[in-house]
PDB file of C-alpha atoms in Angstrom:
ATOM      1  CA  ALA A 885      89.809  70.580  95.458  1.00  0.00           C
ATOM      2  CA  GLN A 886      92.053  72.773  93.893  1.00  0.00           C
ATOM      3  CA  LYS A 887      95.965  72.565  94.975  1.00  0.00           C
ATOM      4  CA  ILE A 888      98.979  75.046  93.791  1.00  0.00           C
ATOM      5  CA  THR A 889     102.447  73.942  94.052  1.00  0.00           C
ATOM      6  CA  GLN A 890     105.683  75.976  94.101  1.00  0.00           C
ATOM      7  CA  THR A 891     108.576  73.588  94.045  1.00  0.00           C
ATOM      8  CA  GLN A 892     111.445  76.434  94.677  1.00  0.00           C
ATOM      9  CA  PRO A 893     111.420  77.790  98.175  1.00  0.00           C
ATOM     10  CA  GLY A 894     114.114  80.218  97.318  1.00  0.00           C
ATOM     11  CA  MET A 895     115.669  81.611  93.994  1.00  0.00           C
ATOM     12  CA  PHE A 896     118.632  83.763  93.372  1.00  0.00           C
ATOM     13  CA  VAL A 897     119.171  85.852  90.178  1.00  0.00           C
ATOM     14  CA  GLN A 898     121.746  88.400  89.216  1.00  0.00           C
ATOM     15  CA  GLU A 899     120.325  91.906  88.683  1.00  0.00           C
ATOM     16  CA  LYS A 900     119.247  92.431  85.063  1.00  0.00           C
ATOM     17  CA  GLU A 901     119.002  88.753  84.361  1.00  0.00           C
ATOM     18  CA  ALA A 902     115.500  87.006  83.789  1.00  0.00           C
ATOM     19  CA  VAL A 903     114.334  84.692  86.370  1.00  0.00           C
ATOM     20  CA  THR A 904     111.573  82.036  86.075  1.00  0.00           C
ATOM     21  CA  LEU A 905     109.273  81.069  88.855  1.00  0.00           C
ATOM     22  CA  ASP A 906     107.606  77.682  88.787  1.00  0.00           C
ATOM     23  CA  CYS A 907     103.576  77.013  89.811  1.00  0.00           C
ATOM     24  CA  THR A 908     101.671  74.071  88.881  1.00  0.00           C
ATOM     25  CA  TYR A 909      98.145  73.792  89.727  1.00  0.00           C
ATOM     26  CA  ASP A 910      95.447  70.835  89.679  1.00  0.00           C
ATOM     27  CA  THR A 911      91.714  71.522  89.250  1.00  0.00           C
ATOM     28  CA  SER A 912      88.683  69.944  87.669  1.00  0.00           C
ATOM     29  CA  ASP A 913      87.254  73.204  86.972  1.00  0.00           C
ATOM     30  CA  PRO A 914      87.406  74.388  83.326  1.00  0.00           C
ATOM     31  CA  SER A 915      86.945  78.053  84.598  1.00  0.00           C
ATOM     32  CA  TYR A 916      89.408  79.212  86.514  1.00  0.00           C
ATOM     33  CA  GLY A 917      91.989  82.125  86.902  1.00  0.00           C
ATOM     34  CA  LEU A 918      95.341  82.194  87.787  1.00  0.00           C
ATOM     35  CA  PHE A 919      97.348  84.741  90.003  1.00  0.00           C
ATOM     36  CA  TRP A 920     100.865  86.009  90.868  1.00  0.00           C
ATOM     37  CA  TYR A 921     101.450  88.042  94.019  1.00  0.00           C
ATOM     38  CA  LYS A 922     104.518  89.863  95.331  1.00  0.00           C
ATOM     39  CA  GLN A 923     105.101  90.150  99.173  1.00  0.00           C
ATOM     40  CA  PRO A 924     107.527  92.147 100.257  1.00  0.00           C
ATOM     41  CA  SER A 925     109.158  92.392 103.926  1.00  0.00           C
ATOM     42  CA  SER A 926     106.243  94.834 104.615  1.00  0.00           C
ATOM     43  CA  GLY A 927     103.668  91.983 104.393  1.00  0.00           C
ATOM     44  CA  GLU A 928     101.422  93.730 101.648  1.00  0.00           C
ATOM     45  CA  MET A 929     100.134  91.725  98.920  1.00  0.00           C
ATOM     46  CA  ILE A 930     100.817  93.172  95.595  1.00  0.00           C
ATOM     47  CA  PHE A 931      99.223  92.042  92.387  1.00  0.00           C
ATOM     48  CA  LEU A 932     101.184  91.274  89.388  1.00  0.00           C
ATOM     49  CA  ILE A 933      99.653  89.204  86.555  1.00  0.00           C
ATOM     50  CA  TYR A 934      96.417  87.155  85.860  1.00  0.00           C
ATOM     51  CA  GLN A 935      95.831  84.491  83.487  1.00  0.00           C
ATOM     52  CA  GLY A 936      92.352  83.105  83.011  1.00  0.00           C
ATOM     53  CA  SER A 937      91.708  79.422  81.850  1.00  0.00           C
ATOM     54  CA  TYR A 938      90.061  80.444  78.541  1.00  0.00           C
ATOM     55  CA  ASP A 939      92.723  83.107  77.673  1.00  0.00           C
ATOM     56  CA  GLN A 940      94.541  82.216  74.360  1.00  0.00           C
ATOM     57  CA  GLN A 941      97.681  84.300  74.903  1.00  0.00           C
ATOM     58  CA  ASN A 942      99.991  84.370  77.691  1.00  0.00           C
ATOM     59  CA  ALA A 943      99.528  87.666  79.941  1.00  0.00           C
ATOM     60  CA  THR A 944     102.364  90.137  80.395  1.00  0.00           C
ATOM     61  CA  GLU A 945     102.518  93.040  82.416  1.00  0.00           C
ATOM     62  CA  GLY A 946     105.641  95.085  82.246  1.00  0.00           C
ATOM     63  CA  ARG A 947     108.314  92.995  83.179  1.00  0.00           C
ATOM     64  CA  TYR A 948     106.209  90.069  84.256  1.00  0.00           C
ATOM     65  CA  SER A 949     104.933  87.340  81.895  1.00  0.00           C
ATOM     66  CA  LEU A 950     103.051  84.257  82.605  1.00  0.00           C
ATOM     67  CA  ASN A 951     104.292  81.230  80.724  1.00  0.00           C
ATOM     68  CA  PHE A 952     100.759  79.557  80.775  1.00  0.00           C
ATOM     69  CA  GLN A 953     100.787  75.926  79.651  1.00  0.00           C
ATOM     70  CA  LYS A 954      97.439  74.485  80.223  1.00  0.00           C
ATOM     71  CA  ALA A 955      98.253  71.126  79.159  1.00  0.00           C
ATOM     72  CA  ARG A 956     100.852  70.953  81.681  1.00  0.00           C
ATOM     73  CA  LYS A 957      98.772  72.818  83.998  1.00  0.00           C
ATOM     74  CA  SER A 958     101.765  75.187  84.809  1.00  0.00           C
ATOM     75  CA  ALA A 959     101.473  78.810  85.068  1.00  0.00           C
ATOM     76  CA  ASN A 960     105.251  80.117  85.580  1.00  0.00           C
ATOM     77  CA  LEU A 961     106.170  83.809  86.329  1.00  0.00           C
ATOM     78  CA  VAL A 962     109.002  85.104  84.322  1.00  0.00           C
ATOM     79  CA  ILE A 963     110.381  88.424  85.361  1.00  0.00           C
ATOM     80  CA  SER A 964     112.642  89.887  82.937  1.00  0.00           C
ATOM     81  CA  ALA A 965     115.567  92.363  83.730  1.00  0.00           C
ATOM     82  CA  SER A 966     115.525  91.707  87.712  1.00  0.00           C
ATOM     83  CA  GLN A 967     115.863  94.529  89.708  1.00  0.00           C
ATOM     84  CA  LEU A 968     117.106  94.892  93.331  1.00  0.00           C
ATOM     85  CA  GLY A 969     113.471  95.930  94.353  1.00  0.00           C
ATOM     86  CA  ASP A 970     111.953  92.408  93.140  1.00  0.00           C
ATOM     87  CA  SER A 971     113.701  90.576  95.935  1.00  0.00           C
ATOM     88  CA  ALA A 972     110.444  89.305  97.756  1.00  0.00           C
ATOM     89  CA  MET A 973     108.291  86.328  98.280  1.00  0.00           C
ATOM     90  CA  TYR A 974     106.199  85.562  95.384  1.00  0.00           C
ATOM     91  CA  PHE A 975     103.041  83.464  95.442  1.00  0.00           C
ATOM     92  CA  CYS A 976     100.888  81.654  92.651  1.00  0.00           C
ATOM     93  CA  ALA A 977      97.395  81.724  93.301  1.00  0.00           C
ATOM     94  CA  MET A 978      94.154  80.103  91.885  1.00  0.00           C
ATOM     95  CA  ARG A 979      90.807  80.690  91.854  1.00  0.00           C
ATOM     96  CA  GLU A 980      88.007  78.570  90.332  1.00  0.00           C
ATOM     97  CA  GLY A 981      84.645  79.599  88.940  1.00  0.00           C
ATOM     98  CA  GLY A 982      83.307  82.916  89.736  1.00  0.00           C
ATOM     99  CA  ASN A 983      85.020  85.854  91.201  1.00  0.00           C
ATOM    100  CA  ASN A 984      83.024  85.657  94.825  1.00  0.00           C
ATOM    101  CA  ASN A 985      85.007  82.434  95.152  1.00  0.00           C
ATOM    102  CA  ASP A 986      88.019  82.217  97.307  1.00  0.00           C
ATOM    103  CA  MET A 987      91.575  82.160  96.167  1.00  0.00           C
ATOM    104  CA  ARG A 988      94.126  79.518  97.001  1.00  0.00           C
ATOM    105  CA  PHE A 989      98.106  80.070  97.543  1.00  0.00           C
ATOM    106  CA  GLY A 990     101.098  78.326  96.723  1.00  0.00           C
ATOM    107  CA  ALA A 991     103.618  77.783  99.252  1.00  0.00           C
ATOM    108  CA  GLY A 992     105.814  80.705  97.802  1.00  0.00           C
ATOM    109  CA  THR A 993     109.302  81.267  96.482  1.00  0.00           C
ATOM    110  CA  ARG A 994     111.474  83.586  98.032  1.00  0.00           C
ATOM    111  CA  LEU A 995     113.525  85.699  95.485  1.00  0.00           C
ATOM    112  CA  THR A 996     116.609  87.408  96.138  1.00  0.00           C
ATOM    113  CA  VAL A 997     118.365  89.795  93.648  1.00  0.00           C
ATOM    114  CA  LYS A 998     121.773  89.881  93.553  1.00  0.00           C
ATOM    115  CA  PRO A 999     123.695  93.103  92.788  1.00  0.00           C
TER     116      PRO A 999
ATOM    117  CA  SER B 430      89.772  99.344  92.801  1.00  0.00           C
ATOM    118  CA  ALA B 431      89.082  98.509  96.280  1.00  0.00           C
ATOM    119  CA  VAL B 432      90.634  99.968  99.275  1.00  0.00           C
ATOM    120  CA  ILE B 433      90.644  97.937 102.362  1.00  0.00           C
ATOM    121  CA  SER B 434      91.818  99.087 105.824  1.00  0.00           C
ATOM    122  CA  GLN B 435      92.634  96.772 108.721  1.00  0.00           C
ATOM    123  CA  LYS B 436      92.497  97.540 112.238  1.00  0.00           C
ATOM    124  CA  PRO B 437      94.610  97.006 114.409  1.00  0.00           C
ATOM    125  CA  SER B 438      97.789  97.085 112.228  1.00  0.00           C
ATOM    126  CA  ARG B 439      99.623  94.998 114.823  1.00  0.00           C
ATOM    127  CA  ASP B 440      99.472  93.850 118.437  1.00  0.00           C
ATOM    128  CA  ILE B 441     100.748  91.951 121.029  1.00  0.00           C
ATOM    129  CA  CYS B 442      98.535  90.049 123.219  1.00  0.00           C
ATOM    130  CA  GLN B 443      98.839  87.635 126.124  1.00  0.00           C
ATOM    131  CA  ARG B 444      97.758  84.112 126.109  1.00  0.00           C
ATOM    132  CA  GLY B 445      94.448  83.156 126.606  1.00  0.00           C
ATOM    133  CA  THR B 446      92.977  86.660 125.875  1.00  0.00           C
ATOM    134  CA  SER B 447      90.791  87.663 122.685  1.00  0.00           C
ATOM    135  CA  LEU B 448      91.355  89.901 119.787  1.00  0.00           C
ATOM    136  CA  THR B 449      88.854  91.414 117.319  1.00  0.00           C
ATOM    137  CA  ILE B 450      90.370  92.339 113.850  1.00  0.00           C
ATOM    138  CA  GLN B 451      88.141  95.173 111.825  1.00  0.00           C
ATOM    139  CA  CYS B 452      88.101  94.787 108.064  1.00  0.00           C
ATOM    140  CA  GLN B 453      86.580  98.256 106.082  1.00  0.00           C
ATOM    141  CA  VAL B 454      86.245  98.127 102.477  1.00  0.00           C
ATOM    142  CA  ASP B 455      85.482 101.707 100.616  1.00  0.00           C
ATOM    143  CA  SER B 456      82.680 100.016  98.542  1.00  0.00           C
ATOM    144  CA  GLN B 457      80.280  97.500  99.154  1.00  0.00           C
ATOM    145  CA  VAL B 458      81.135  93.675  98.404  1.00  0.00           C
ATOM    146  CA  THR B 459      79.181  90.547  98.525  1.00  0.00           C
ATOM    147  CA  MET B 460      82.092  88.359  99.843  1.00  0.00           C
ATOM    148  CA  MET B 461      84.931  89.059 102.050  1.00  0.00           C
ATOM    149  CA  PHE B 462      87.755  86.325 102.783  1.00  0.00           C
ATOM    150  CA  TRP B 463      90.053  86.042 105.853  1.00  0.00           C
ATOM    151  CA  TYR B 464      93.410  84.699 105.743  1.00  0.00           C
ATOM    152  CA  ARG B 465      95.953  83.592 108.176  1.00  0.00           C
ATOM    153  CA  GLN B 466      99.751  83.833 107.083  1.00  0.00           C
ATOM    154  CA  GLN B 467     101.886  82.210 109.807  1.00  0.00           C
ATOM    155  CA  PRO B 468     105.448  83.102 109.931  1.00  0.00           C
ATOM    156  CA  GLY B 469     107.144  82.173 106.886  1.00  0.00           C
ATOM    157  CA  GLN B 470     104.339  80.439 105.446  1.00  0.00           C
ATOM    158  CA  SER B 471     101.805  80.800 102.425  1.00  0.00           C
ATOM    159  CA  LEU B 472      98.464  82.577 103.326  1.00  0.00           C
ATOM    160  CA  THR B 473      95.367  79.959 104.443  1.00  0.00           C
ATOM    161  CA  LEU B 474      92.122  80.876 104.129  1.00  0.00           C
ATOM    162  CA  ILE B 475      89.962  80.857 107.326  1.00  0.00           C
ATOM    163  CA  ALA B 476      86.878  81.755 106.327  1.00  0.00           C
ATOM    164  CA  THR B 477      84.554  83.510 104.039  1.00  0.00           C
ATOM    165  CA  ALA B 478      82.021  86.063 104.915  1.00  0.00           C
ATOM    166  CA  ASN B 479      78.822  86.993 103.101  1.00  0.00           C
ATOM    167  CA  GLN B 480      76.801  89.547 104.349  1.00  0.00           C
ATOM    168  CA  GLY B 481      73.669  88.535 106.050  1.00  0.00           C
ATOM    169  CA  SER B 482      74.532  85.094 106.337  1.00  0.00           C
ATOM    170  CA  GLU B 483      76.822  82.622 108.717  1.00  0.00           C
ATOM    171  CA  ALA B 484      80.621  82.621 107.833  1.00  0.00           C
ATOM    172  CA  THR B 485      81.920  79.802 105.895  1.00  0.00           C
ATOM    173  CA  TYR B 486      85.005  77.849 107.711  1.00  0.00           C
ATOM    174  CA  GLU B 487      87.793  75.954 106.124  1.00  0.00           C
ATOM    175  CA  SER B 488      88.938  72.708 107.493  1.00  0.00           C
ATOM    176  CA  GLY B 489      90.759  73.175 110.800  1.00  0.00           C
ATOM    177  CA  PHE B 490      89.158  76.641 111.578  1.00  0.00           C
ATOM    178  CA  VAL B 491      85.971  76.792 113.936  1.00  0.00           C
ATOM    179  CA  ILE B 492      83.589  79.379 114.882  1.00  0.00           C
ATOM    180  CA  ASP B 493      84.214  79.257 118.743  1.00  0.00           C
ATOM    181  CA  LYS B 494      88.236  80.078 117.759  1.00  0.00           C
ATOM    182  CA  PHE B 495      87.786  82.676 114.842  1.00  0.00           C
ATOM    183  CA  PRO B 496      84.257  83.946 115.083  1.00  0.00           C
ATOM    184  CA  ILE B 497      83.450  86.213 112.106  1.00  0.00           C
ATOM    185  CA  SER B 498      80.858  89.344 111.685  1.00  0.00           C
ATOM    186  CA  ARG B 499      79.634  90.875 108.681  1.00  0.00           C
ATOM    187  CA  PRO B 500      76.990  93.518 109.827  1.00  0.00           C
ATOM    188  CA  ASN B 501      76.728  95.171 106.405  1.00  0.00           C
ATOM    189  CA  LEU B 502      78.555  94.983 103.044  1.00  0.00           C
ATOM    190  CA  THR B 503      81.429  97.157 103.527  1.00  0.00           C
ATOM    191  CA  PHE B 504      82.751  95.762 107.122  1.00  0.00           C
ATOM    192  CA  SER B 505      83.706  92.358 108.678  1.00  0.00           C
ATOM    193  CA  THR B 506      85.437  91.737 112.252  1.00  0.00           C
ATOM    194  CA  LEU B 507      87.286  88.349 112.981  1.00  0.00           C
ATOM    195  CA  THR B 508      87.773  87.597 116.467  1.00  0.00           C
ATOM    196  CA  VAL B 509      90.986  85.579 117.511  1.00  0.00           C
ATOM    197  CA  SER B 510      89.609  83.877 120.914  1.00  0.00           C
ATOM    198  CA  ASN B 511      91.599  82.214 123.698  1.00  0.00           C
ATOM    199  CA  MET B 512      95.024  83.033 121.888  1.00  0.00           C
ATOM    200  CA  SER B 513      97.965  80.565 122.145  1.00  0.00           C
ATOM    201  CA  PRO B 514     101.424  81.859 120.593  1.00  0.00           C
ATOM    202  CA  GLU B 515     100.423  79.589 117.754  1.00  0.00           C
ATOM    203  CA  ASP B 516      98.151  82.148 116.511  1.00  0.00           C
ATOM    204  CA  SER B 517     100.896  84.534 116.217  1.00  0.00           C
ATOM    205  CA  SER B 518     100.447  85.082 112.608  1.00  0.00           C
ATOM    206  CA  ILE B 519      99.402  88.098 109.899  1.00  0.00           C
ATOM    207  CA  TYR B 520      95.769  88.211 109.555  1.00  0.00           C
ATOM    208  CA  LEU B 521      94.472  89.684 106.329  1.00  0.00           C
ATOM    209  CA  CYS B 522      90.961  90.441 104.782  1.00  0.00           C
ATOM    210  CA  SER B 523      90.563  90.366 100.839  1.00  0.00           C
ATOM    211  CA  VAL B 524      87.517  91.047  98.768  1.00  0.00           C
ATOM    212  CA  PRO B 525      87.180  90.479  94.754  1.00  0.00           C
ATOM    213  CA  GLY B 526      86.988  93.340  92.326  1.00  0.00           C
ATOM    214  CA  SER B 527      84.195  93.751  89.782  1.00  0.00           C
ATOM    215  CA  ARG B 528      86.543  92.222  87.161  1.00  0.00           C
ATOM    216  CA  TYR B 529      87.479  88.520  87.535  1.00  0.00           C
ATOM    217  CA  TYR B 530      91.150  89.278  87.787  1.00  0.00           C
ATOM    218  CA  GLU B 531      91.182  91.516  90.623  1.00  0.00           C
ATOM    219  CA  GLN B 532      91.213  90.734  94.038  1.00  0.00           C
ATOM    220  CA  TYR B 533      92.214  93.127  96.658  1.00  0.00           C
ATOM    221  CA  PHE B 534      94.090  92.668  99.839  1.00  0.00           C
ATOM    222  CA  GLY B 535      94.059  94.942 103.403  1.00  0.00           C
ATOM    223  CA  PRO B 536      97.397  95.560 104.602  1.00  0.00           C
ATOM    224  CA  GLY B 537      97.277  92.882 107.243  1.00  0.00           C
ATOM    225  CA  THR B 538      97.153  92.805 111.098  1.00  0.00           C
ATOM    226  CA  ARG B 539     100.375  91.157 112.566  1.00  0.00           C
ATOM    227  CA  LEU B 540      99.557  89.396 115.760  1.00  0.00           C
ATOM    228  CA  THR B 541     101.835  88.198 118.310  1.00  0.00           C
ATOM    229  CA  VAL B 542     100.871  86.195 121.424  1.00  0.00           C
ATOM    230  CA  THR B 543     103.361  86.123 124.295  1.00  0.00           C
TER     231      THR B 543
END
């Protein structure tokens, strides 16, 4: 069974600084995908970044990058140059196998950006 | 990309009643997923709905409590039956995209049971 662990219930970061949100996972399937979502107070799920298990390079999307360490089974999200609008819940998720399979989520990290 | 709408967006219901949540997708999809997000918690998968077959429920969720319909490739409903305050949650439907990194979520239905 797949398992996603986010050990940081809450994180604070100063505006314009970088922050790393931790995520570890456990799976026996060699084919899987790792996702990060942002959920602001409005409740919508906003896709941020994706990393496939066979991808050789770490994924990047604008200010978001994913530090993928396959041997350690970690997929940490790095947000550079934090903005006040980055304050939200952040969820790490994993999907095993094909894209018709379900996605499982970690407990989430609440990020607060301080001015 | 897929655009998902959910109805209702929110509701306040009395305990013991039932509420049916609708999920409409603007494109045909094979699988639809229903998630529950209890206050301050993460998303938990309730069930997977495949068109033309019975939904597959996760441990802790049963069909009598959360019956699901999937009449076609663009629509699904989730009913929360015999509600109690513990059912107060956001319910989200989700579908995969055509590319492996795509997964789309509806805006959610905020349910409060009093």
